[in-house]
Coordinates of C-alpha atoms (C1' of nucleotides) in Angstrom, one line a residue:
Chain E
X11 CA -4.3 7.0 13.8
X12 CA -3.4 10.1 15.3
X13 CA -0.4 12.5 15.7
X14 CA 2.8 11.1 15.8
X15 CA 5.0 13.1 18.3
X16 CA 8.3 14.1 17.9
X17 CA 8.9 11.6 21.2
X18 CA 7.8 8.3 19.9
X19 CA 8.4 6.3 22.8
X20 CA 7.4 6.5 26.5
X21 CA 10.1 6.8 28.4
X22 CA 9.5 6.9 31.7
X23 CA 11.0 4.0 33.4
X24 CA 10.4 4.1 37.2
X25 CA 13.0 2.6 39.9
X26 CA 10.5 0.4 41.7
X27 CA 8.3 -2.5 40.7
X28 CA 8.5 -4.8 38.1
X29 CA 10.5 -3.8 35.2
X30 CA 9.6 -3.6 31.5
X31 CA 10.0 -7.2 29.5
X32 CA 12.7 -6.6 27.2
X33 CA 11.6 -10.2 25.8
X34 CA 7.8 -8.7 25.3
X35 CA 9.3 -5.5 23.4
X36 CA 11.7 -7.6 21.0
X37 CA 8.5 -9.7 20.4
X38 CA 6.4 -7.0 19.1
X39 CA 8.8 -5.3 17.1
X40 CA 9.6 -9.1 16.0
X41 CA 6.1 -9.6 15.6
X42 CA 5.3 -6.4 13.4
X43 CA 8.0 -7.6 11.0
X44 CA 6.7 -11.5 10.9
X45 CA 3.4 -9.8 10.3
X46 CA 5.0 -7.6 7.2
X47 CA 6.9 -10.5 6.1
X48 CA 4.1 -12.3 5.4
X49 CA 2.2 -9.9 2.8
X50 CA 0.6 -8.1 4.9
X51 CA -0.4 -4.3 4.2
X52 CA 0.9 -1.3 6.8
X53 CA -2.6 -0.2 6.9
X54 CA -3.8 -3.9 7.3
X55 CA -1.9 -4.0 10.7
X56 CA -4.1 -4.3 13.9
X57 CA -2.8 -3.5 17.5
X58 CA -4.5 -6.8 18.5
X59 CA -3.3 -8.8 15.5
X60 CA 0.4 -7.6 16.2
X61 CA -0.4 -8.3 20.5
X62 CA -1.9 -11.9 19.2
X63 CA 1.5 -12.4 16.7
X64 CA 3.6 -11.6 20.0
X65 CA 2.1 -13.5 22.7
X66 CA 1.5 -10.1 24.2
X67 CA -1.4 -8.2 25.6
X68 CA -2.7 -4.9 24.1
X69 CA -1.6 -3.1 27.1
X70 CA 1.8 -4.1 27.1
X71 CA 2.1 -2.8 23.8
X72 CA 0.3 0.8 24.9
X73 CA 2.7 0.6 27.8
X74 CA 5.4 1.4 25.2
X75 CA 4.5 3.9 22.7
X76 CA 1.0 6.0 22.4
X77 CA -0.7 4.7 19.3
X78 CA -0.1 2.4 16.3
X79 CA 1.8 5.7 14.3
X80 CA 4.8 5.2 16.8
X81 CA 4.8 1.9 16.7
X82 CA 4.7 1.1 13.5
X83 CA 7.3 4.7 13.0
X84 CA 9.3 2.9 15.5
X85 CA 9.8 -0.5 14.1
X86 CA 10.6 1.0 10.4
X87 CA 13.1 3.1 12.1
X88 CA 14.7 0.3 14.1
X89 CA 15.1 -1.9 10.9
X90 CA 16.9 0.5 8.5
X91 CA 20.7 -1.6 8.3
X92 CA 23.3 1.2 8.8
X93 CA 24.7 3.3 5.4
X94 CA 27.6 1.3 4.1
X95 CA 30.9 3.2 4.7
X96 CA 32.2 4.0 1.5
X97 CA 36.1 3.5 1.0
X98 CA 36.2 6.0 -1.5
X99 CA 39.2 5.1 -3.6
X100 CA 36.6 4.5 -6.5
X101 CA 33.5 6.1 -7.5
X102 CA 32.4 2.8 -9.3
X103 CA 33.0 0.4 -6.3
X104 CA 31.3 2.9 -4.2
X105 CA 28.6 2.6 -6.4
X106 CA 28.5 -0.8 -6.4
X107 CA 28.7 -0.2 -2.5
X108 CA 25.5 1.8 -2.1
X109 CA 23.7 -0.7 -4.8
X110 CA 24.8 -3.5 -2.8
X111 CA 23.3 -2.3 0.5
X112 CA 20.2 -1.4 -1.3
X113 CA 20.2 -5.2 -2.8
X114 CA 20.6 -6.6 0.9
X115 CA 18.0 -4.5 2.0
X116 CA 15.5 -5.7 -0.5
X117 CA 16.8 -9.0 -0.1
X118 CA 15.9 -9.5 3.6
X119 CA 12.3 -10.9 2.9
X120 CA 11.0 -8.9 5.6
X121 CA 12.5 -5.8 4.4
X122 CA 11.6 -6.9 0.7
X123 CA 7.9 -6.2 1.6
X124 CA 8.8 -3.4 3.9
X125 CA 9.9 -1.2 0.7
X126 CA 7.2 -2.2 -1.3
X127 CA 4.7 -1.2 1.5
X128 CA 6.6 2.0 2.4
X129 CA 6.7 4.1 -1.0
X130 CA 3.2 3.0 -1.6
X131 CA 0.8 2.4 1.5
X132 CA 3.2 5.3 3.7
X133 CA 1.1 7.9 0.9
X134 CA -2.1 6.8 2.5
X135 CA -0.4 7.9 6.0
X136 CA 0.5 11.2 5.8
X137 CA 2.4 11.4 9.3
X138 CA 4.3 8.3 9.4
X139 CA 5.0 9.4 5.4
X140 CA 6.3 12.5 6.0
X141 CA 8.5 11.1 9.4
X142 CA 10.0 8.1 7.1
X143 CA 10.7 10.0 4.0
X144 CA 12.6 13.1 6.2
X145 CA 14.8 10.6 8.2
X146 CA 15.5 7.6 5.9
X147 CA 14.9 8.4 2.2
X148 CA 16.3 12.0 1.9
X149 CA 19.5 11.5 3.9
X150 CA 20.0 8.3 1.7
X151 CA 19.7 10.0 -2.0
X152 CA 21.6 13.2 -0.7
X153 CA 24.4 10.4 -0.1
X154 CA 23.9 9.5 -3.6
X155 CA 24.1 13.0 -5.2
X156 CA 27.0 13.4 -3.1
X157 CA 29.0 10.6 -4.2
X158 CA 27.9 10.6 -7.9
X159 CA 29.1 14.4 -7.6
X160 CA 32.2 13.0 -6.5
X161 CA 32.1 10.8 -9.6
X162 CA 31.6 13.5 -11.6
X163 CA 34.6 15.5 -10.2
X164 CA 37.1 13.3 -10.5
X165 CA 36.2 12.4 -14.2
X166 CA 34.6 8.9 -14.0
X167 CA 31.3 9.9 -15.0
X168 CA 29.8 12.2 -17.5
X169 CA 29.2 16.0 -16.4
X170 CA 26.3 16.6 -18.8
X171 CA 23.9 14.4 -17.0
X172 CA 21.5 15.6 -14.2
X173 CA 22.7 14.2 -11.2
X174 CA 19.4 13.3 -10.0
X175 CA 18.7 11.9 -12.9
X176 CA 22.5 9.7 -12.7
X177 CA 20.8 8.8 -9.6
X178 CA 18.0 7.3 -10.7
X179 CA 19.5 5.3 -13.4
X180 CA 21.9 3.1 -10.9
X181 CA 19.1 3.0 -8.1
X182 CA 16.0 2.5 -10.7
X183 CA 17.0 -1.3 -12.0
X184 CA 17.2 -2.4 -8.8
X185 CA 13.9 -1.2 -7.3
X186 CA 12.1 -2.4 -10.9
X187 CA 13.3 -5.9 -10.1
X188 CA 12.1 -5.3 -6.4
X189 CA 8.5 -3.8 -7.1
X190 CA 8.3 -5.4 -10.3
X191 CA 9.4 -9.0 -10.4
X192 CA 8.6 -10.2 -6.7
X193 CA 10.1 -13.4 -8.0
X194 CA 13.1 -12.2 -9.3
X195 CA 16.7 -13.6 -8.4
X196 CA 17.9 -11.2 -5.6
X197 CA 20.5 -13.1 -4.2
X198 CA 23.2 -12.9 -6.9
X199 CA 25.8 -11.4 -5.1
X200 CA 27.4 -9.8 -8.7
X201 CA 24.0 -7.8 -9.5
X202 CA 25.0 -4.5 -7.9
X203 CA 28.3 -4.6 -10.4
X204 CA 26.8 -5.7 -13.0
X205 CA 23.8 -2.8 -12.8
X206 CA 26.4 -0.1 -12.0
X207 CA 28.9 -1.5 -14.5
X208 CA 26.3 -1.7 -17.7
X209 CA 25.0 1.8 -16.7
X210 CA 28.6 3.3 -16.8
X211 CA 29.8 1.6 -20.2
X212 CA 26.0 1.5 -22.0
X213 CA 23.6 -1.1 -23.6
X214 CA 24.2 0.2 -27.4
X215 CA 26.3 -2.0 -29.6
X216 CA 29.7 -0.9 -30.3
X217 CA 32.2 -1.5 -33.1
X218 CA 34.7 1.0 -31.6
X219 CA 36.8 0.4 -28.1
X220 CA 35.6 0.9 -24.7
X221 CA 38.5 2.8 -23.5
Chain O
X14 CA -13.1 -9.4 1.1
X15 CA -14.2 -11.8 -0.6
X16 CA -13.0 -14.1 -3.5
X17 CA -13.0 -12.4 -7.3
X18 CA -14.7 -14.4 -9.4
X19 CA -14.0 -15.2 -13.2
X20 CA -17.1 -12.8 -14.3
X21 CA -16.8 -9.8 -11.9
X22 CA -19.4 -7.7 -13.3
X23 CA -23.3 -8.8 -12.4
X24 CA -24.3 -8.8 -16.3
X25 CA -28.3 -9.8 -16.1
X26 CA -29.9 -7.4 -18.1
X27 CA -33.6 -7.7 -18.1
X28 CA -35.4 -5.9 -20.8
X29 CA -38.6 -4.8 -18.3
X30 CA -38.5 -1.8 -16.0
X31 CA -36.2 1.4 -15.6
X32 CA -32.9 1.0 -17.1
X33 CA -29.7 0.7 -15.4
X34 CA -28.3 4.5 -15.2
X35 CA -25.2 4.3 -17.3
X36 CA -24.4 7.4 -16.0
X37 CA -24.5 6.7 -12.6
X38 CA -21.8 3.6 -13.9
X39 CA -19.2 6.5 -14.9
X40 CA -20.2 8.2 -11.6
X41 CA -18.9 5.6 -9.5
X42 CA -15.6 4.6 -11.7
X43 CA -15.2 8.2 -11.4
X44 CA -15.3 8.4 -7.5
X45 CA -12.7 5.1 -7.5
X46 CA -10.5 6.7 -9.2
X47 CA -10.6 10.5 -7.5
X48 CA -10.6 9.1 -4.5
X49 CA -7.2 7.2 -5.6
X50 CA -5.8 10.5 -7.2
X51 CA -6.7 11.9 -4.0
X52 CA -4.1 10.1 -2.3
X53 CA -6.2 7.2 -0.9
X54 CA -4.9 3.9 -0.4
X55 CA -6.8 0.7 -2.4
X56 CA -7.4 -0.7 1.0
X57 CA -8.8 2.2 2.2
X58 CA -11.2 2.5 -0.2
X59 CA -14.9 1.9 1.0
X60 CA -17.9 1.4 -0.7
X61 CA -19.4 4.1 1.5
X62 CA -17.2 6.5 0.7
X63 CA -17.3 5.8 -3.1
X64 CA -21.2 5.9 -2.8
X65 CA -20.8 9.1 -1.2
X66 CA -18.0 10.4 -3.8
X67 CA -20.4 9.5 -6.7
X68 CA -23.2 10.6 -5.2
X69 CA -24.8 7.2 -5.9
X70 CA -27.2 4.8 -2.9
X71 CA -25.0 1.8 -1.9
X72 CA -27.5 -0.4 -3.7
X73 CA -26.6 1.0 -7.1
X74 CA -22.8 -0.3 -6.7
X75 CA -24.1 -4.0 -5.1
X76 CA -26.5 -3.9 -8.5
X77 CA -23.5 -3.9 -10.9
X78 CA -20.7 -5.7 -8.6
X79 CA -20.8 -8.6 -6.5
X80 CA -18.5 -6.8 -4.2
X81 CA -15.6 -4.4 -3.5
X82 CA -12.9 -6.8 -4.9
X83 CA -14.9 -6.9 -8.3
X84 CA -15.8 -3.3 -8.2
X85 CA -11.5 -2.0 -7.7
X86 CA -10.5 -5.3 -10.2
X87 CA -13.2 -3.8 -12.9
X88 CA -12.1 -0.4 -12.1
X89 CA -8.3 -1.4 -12.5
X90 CA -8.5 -2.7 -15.9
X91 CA -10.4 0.4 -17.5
X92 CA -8.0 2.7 -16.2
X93 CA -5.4 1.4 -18.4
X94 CA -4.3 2.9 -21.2
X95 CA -3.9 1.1 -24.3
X96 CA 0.1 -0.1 -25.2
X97 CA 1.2 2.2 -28.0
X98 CA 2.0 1.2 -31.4
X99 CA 5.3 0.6 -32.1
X100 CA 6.8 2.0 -35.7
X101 CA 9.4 -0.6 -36.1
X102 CA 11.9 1.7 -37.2
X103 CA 14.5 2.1 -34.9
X104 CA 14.6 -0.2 -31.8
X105 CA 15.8 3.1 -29.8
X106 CA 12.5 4.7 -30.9
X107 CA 10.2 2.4 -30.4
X108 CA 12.2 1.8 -26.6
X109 CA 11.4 5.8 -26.2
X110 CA 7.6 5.4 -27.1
X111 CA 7.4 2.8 -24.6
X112 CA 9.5 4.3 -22.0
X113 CA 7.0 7.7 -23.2
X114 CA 3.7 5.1 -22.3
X115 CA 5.2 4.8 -19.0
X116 CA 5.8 8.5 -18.6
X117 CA 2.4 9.7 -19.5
X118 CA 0.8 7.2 -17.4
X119 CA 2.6 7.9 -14.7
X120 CA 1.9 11.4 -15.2
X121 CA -2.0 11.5 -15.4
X122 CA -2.5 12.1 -11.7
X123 CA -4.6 9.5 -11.0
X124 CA -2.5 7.0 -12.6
X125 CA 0.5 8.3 -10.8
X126 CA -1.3 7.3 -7.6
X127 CA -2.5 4.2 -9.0
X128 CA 1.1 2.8 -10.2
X129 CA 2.2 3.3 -6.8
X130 CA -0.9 2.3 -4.9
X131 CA -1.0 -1.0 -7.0
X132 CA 3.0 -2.2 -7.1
X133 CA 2.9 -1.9 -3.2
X134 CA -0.8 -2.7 -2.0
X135 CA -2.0 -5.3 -4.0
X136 CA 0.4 -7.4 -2.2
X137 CA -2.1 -7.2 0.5
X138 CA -4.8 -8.1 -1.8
X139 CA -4.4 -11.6 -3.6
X140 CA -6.8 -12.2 -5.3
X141 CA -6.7 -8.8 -7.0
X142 CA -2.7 -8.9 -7.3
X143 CA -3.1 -12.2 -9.3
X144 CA -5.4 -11.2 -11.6
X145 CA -3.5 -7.4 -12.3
X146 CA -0.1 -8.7 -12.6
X147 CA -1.3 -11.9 -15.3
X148 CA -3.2 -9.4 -17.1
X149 CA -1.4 -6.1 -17.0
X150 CA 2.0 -6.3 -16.0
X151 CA 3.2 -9.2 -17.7
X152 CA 2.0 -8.9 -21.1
X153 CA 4.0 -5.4 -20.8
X154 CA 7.2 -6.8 -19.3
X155 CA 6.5 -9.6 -22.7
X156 CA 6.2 -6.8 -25.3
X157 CA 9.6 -5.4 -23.9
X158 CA 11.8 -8.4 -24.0
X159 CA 10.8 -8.6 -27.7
X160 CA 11.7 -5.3 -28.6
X161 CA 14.8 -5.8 -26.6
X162 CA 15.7 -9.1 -28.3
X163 CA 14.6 -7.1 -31.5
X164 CA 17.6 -4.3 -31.2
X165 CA 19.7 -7.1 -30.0
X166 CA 19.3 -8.9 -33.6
X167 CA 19.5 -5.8 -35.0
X168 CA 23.0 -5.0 -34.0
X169 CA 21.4 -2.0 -31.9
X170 CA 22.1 -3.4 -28.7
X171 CA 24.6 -5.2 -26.8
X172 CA 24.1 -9.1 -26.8
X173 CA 25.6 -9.8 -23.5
X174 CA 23.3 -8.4 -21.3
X175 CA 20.7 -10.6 -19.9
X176 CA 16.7 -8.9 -21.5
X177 CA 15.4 -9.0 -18.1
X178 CA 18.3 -6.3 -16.9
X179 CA 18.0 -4.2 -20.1
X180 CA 14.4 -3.7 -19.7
X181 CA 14.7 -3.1 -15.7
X182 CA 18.0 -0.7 -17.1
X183 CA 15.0 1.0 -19.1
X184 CA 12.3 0.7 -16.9
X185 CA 13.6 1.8 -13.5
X186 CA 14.4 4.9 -13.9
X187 CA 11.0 6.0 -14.8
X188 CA 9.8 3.7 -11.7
X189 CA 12.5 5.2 -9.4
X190 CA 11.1 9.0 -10.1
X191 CA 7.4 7.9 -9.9
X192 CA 7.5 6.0 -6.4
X193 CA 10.8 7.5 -5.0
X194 CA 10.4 10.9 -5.7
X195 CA 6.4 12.1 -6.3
X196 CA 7.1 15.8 -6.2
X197 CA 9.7 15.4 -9.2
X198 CA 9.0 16.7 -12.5
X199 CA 7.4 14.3 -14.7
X200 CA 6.3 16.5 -17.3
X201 CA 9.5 16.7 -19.5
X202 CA 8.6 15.0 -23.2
X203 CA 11.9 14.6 -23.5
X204 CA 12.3 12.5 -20.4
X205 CA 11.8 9.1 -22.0
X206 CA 14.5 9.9 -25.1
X207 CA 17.2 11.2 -22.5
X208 CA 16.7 8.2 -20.4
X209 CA 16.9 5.9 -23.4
X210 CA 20.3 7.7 -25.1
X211 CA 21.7 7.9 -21.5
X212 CA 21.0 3.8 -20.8
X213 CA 22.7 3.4 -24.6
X214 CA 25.2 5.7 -24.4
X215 CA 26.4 5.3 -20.7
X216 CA 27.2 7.3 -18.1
X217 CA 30.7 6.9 -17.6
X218 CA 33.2 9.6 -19.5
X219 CA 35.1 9.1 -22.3
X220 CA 37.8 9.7 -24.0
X221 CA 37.1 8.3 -27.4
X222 CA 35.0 8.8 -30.3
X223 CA 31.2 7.5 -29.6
X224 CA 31.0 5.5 -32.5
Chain L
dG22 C1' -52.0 2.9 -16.5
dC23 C1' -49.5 -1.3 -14.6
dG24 C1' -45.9 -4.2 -13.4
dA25 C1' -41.1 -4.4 -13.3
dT26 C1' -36.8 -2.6 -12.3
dA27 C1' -34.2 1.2 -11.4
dC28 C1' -32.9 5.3 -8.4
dG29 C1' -30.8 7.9 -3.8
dA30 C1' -31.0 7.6 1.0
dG31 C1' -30.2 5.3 4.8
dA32 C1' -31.6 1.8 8.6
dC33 C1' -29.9 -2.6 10.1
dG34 C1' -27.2 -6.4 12.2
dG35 C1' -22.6 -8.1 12.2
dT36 C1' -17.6 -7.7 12.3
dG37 C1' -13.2 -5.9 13.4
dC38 C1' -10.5 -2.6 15.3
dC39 C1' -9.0 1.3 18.6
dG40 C1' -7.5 2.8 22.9
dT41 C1' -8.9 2.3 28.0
dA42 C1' -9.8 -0.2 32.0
dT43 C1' -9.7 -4.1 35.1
dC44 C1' -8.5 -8.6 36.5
dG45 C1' -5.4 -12.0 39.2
dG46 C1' -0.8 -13.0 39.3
dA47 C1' 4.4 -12.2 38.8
dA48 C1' 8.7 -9.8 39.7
dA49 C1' 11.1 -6.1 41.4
dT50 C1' 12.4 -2.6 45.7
dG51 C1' 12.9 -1.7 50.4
Chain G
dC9 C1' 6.2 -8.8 53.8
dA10 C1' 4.2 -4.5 51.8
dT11 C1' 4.4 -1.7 47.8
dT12 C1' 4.9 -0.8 43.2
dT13 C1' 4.9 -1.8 38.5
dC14 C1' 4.6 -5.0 35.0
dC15 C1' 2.5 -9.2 32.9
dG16 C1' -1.2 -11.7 29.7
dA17 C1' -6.0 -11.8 29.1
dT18 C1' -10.0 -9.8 28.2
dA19 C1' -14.2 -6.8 28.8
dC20 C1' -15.7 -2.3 27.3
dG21 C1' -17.7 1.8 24.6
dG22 C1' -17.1 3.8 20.4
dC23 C1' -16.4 4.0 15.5
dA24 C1' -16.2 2.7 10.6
dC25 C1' -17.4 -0.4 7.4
dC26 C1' -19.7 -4.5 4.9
dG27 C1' -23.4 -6.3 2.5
dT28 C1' -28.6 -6.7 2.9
dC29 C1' -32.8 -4.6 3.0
dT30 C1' -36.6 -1.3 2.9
dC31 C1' -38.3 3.1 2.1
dG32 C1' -40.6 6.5 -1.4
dT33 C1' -39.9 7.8 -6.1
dA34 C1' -38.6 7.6 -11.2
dT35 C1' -38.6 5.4 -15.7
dC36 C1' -38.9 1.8 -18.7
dG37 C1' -42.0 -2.1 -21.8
dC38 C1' -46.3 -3.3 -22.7

DNA sequence: GCGATACGAGACGGTGCCGTATCGGAAATG
DNA sequence: CATTTCCGATACGGCACCGTCTCGTATCGC
């Protein structure tokens, strides 16, 4: 494991000879997932295990990018799903938005394992840790913040609460049930609303009305 | 890697000849668990390195554990800290003291590392994830679906929420700062009673009278 | 004191991996 | 057809580690 350069891949792509696969590089990013989706550890994956998962030789994979780092940087980067757009009429259905991308994401069994691996195993790799949480994690909870700012604003939520702290109440449920409960529905499409929904009103009992 | 097996600690204990050093014991459950508050990765602990950490011969670990499974499995389960006792009071107390167990554990450096180290990586390790979650993590997630179903028939809480949400709604936010966010400040006693009244309360703003 | 068992240190064979190099063959350009 | 670059496969040197074993020494029961 060495430096990870700011230029992950190599990108030199000559006009003669044969030309790069595309079929070989979809099956070792493929391959890297399979590999993830099955249990195993970031740190547990092997340059030859991932070239045996793909049908691939090592070289074909060294051909691409310079060590395992940029691989692996690589592949998480490629299998982030794209931010929702947010409509914006409502801060609550954007909320349930955001919490429903972040359910999808977890749902995908690949990705599932991914985000258990990442906040954990990416500690033991400082590079790759630093890379991932700078391009995926900030941008995502400045988002948040943003949008439960928003919230705050236009009078739909509470203005005495720390905002990271609002953030971690909507976002925390869902990545208990994640880390937590690998076993855990996931698929019910009405979670997301019904996390965001029981946040906003409360758990306490109430004798008086809601609104 | 091996398989863990029922008795994990080697426990012959003849009565002739130099005694085992029980100091040289602490030493290496100490060097496990630096090297883990260090930032190191369960799977990247190695024997050699813990020798070397405790200042200890190789030997002296193989005499007491049969191998590195036993050794991180027995290490594990001595790092946690006993549940706390619950007063009975007030279900919102006693959901504070818990949520407060959480905190502090999370807080104590090595444990920090640990909670995120074990959610994540023992996924890679079977045979240790079996044994932590049966005999760690459920009997926890148990305790707080009683309390839950305590407030519940107490009038305290809302009965239309399903237990497993409320304690994820409890729990999460705690989790959320611990994995998501390990520069965050997790030193605030007041933490755990601002998350509980927020998760009671709700987030969203009101008009009417609380009660 | 004597045998038994412990200690730290580290040698040892074996395994698995990294990243490079080389092979014969395949697929492109010109 | 000659050249170039890629392909999968695999050999290679090097490294880190596992778990066993052997040193010379220390500390116990008897």
């Amino acid at each position: 494991m060495t430096t990870v350069n700011e230029k992950v891949l190599l990108e030199r792509r000559p006009r003669r000879g044969r030309p790069r696969s595309e079929a070989a590089e979809q099956a070792i990013v493929e391959a890297v997932l399979n590999l993830l989706g099955q249990g195993s550890s970031l740190a547990a994956l092997s340059i030859e295990g991932i070239a045996a998962e793909a049908g691939v030789g090592k070289a074909t994979i060294y051909r691409r990018w310079a060590n395992k780092d940029a691989l692996l940087l690589d592949v998480l980067q490629r299998a982030e799903e794209p931010e929702p757009t947010l409509a914006g009429d409502s801060v609550r259905d954007d909320l349930v938005a955001s919490l429903e991308f972040l359910r999808r994401t977890a749902l995908a069994r690949r990705s599932r394992t991914s985000l258990a691996v990442f906040t954990a195993e990416l500690r033991a790799l400082p590079e790759l840790h630093r890379a991932y949480h700078a391009q995926v994690i900030e941008p995502r909870r400045a988002r948040m913040r943003d949008l439960l700012a928003r919230g705050v604003a236009l009078g739909e939520i509470r203005d005495d609460i720390d905002l990271d702290l609002l953030g971690e109440l909507i976002v925390g449920p869902m990545l208990s049930r994640t880390l937590l409960r690998p076993e855990a529905p996931l698929d019910d499409p009405t979670l997301s609303a019904t996390i965001v929904d029981t946040v906003l009103q409360g758990v306490a009992a109430r004798k008086a009305v809601r609104h």
